[in-house]
Coordinates of C-alpha atoms and ligand atoms in Angstrom, one line a residue:
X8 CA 0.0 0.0 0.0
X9 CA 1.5 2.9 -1.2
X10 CA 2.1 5.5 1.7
X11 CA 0.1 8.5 2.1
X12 CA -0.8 10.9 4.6
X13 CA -3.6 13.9 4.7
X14 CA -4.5 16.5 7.7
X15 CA -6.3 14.0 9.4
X16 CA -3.7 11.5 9.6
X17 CA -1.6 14.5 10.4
X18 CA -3.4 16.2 13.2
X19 CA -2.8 12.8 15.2
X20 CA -0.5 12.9 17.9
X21 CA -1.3 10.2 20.2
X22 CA -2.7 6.8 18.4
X23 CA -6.0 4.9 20.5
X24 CA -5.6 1.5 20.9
X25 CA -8.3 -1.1 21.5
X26 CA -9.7 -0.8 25.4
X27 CA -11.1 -4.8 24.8
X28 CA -10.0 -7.3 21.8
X29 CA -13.5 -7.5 20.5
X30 CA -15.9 -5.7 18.4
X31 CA -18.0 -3.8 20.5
X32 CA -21.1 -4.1 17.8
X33 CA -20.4 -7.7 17.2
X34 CA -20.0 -9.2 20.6
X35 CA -23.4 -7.8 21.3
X36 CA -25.5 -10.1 18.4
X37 CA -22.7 -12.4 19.0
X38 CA -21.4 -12.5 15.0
X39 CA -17.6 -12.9 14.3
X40 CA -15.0 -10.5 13.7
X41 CA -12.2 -11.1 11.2
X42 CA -9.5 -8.1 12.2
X43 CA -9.8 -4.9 14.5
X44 CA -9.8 -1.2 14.2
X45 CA -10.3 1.6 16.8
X46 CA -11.4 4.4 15.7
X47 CA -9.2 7.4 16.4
X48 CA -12.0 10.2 17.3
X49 CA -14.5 8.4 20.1
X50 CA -12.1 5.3 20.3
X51 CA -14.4 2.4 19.7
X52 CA -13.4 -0.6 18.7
X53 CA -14.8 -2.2 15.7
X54 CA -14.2 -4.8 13.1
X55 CA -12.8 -4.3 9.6
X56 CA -14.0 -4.4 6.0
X57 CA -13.2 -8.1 5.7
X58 CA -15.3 -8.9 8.5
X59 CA -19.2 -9.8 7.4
X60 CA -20.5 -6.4 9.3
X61 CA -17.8 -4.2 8.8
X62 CA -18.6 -2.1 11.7
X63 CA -15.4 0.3 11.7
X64 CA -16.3 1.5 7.9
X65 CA -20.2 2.2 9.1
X66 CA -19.3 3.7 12.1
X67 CA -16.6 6.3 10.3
X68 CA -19.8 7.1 7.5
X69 CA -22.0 7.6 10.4
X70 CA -20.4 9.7 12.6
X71 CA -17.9 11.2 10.3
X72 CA -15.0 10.3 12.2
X73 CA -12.4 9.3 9.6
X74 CA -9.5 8.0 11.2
X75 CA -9.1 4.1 11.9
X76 CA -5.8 2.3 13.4
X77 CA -5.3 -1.4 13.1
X78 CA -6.3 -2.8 16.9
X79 CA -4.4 -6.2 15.7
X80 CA -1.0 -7.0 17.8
X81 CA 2.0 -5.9 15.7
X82 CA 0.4 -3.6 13.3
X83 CA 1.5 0.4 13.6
X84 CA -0.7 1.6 10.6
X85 CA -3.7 4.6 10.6
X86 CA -6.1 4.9 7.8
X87 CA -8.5 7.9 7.0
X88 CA -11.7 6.7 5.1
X89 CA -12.6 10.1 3.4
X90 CA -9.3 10.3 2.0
X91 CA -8.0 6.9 1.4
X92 CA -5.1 7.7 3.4
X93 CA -2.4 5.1 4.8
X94 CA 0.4 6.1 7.4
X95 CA 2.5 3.8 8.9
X96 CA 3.9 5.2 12.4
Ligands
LIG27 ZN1 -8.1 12.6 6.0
LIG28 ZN1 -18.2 -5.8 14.2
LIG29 ZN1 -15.7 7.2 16.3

């Protein structure tokens, strides 16, 4: 993925990592999960595109809050939805 940054991506100083390893949407109706994302503005947890509900891309069209990170173990990446924008830090 090539690298890429905007003002969102930018304006981050201090990166939010998962509070619980678990979809907070999909541990409620009980579904599965395939990889994490926290989202950098409210700090929710959610799961990613390749999961079946892929709750972190509704919740960022939602509520506007563009910024994801990776919640899985040994990834150091942030995406911005709006922008399609990839940072690794
Ligand atoms: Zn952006
Ligand atoms: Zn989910
Ligand atoms: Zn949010």
């Amino acid at each position: 993925m090539p690298a890429n940054t905007c003002g969102h991506l930018e304006a981050i100083e201090t990166v939010k990592h998962p509070k619980q390893r678990e979809c907070a949407e999909c541990v409620k109706t009980g579904d599965r999960w395939v990889h994490l994302r926290t989202c950098q503005e409210c700090g929710v947890t959610l799961c990613c595109d390749s999961s079946p509900n892929r709750h972190a891309s509704h919740h960022a069209r939602a509520s506007k809050h563009p910024v994801i990170a990776s919640g899985e173990i040994g990834e150091r990446w942030l995406y911005c939805f709006p922008d399609d924008a990839f940072v690794e830090y």
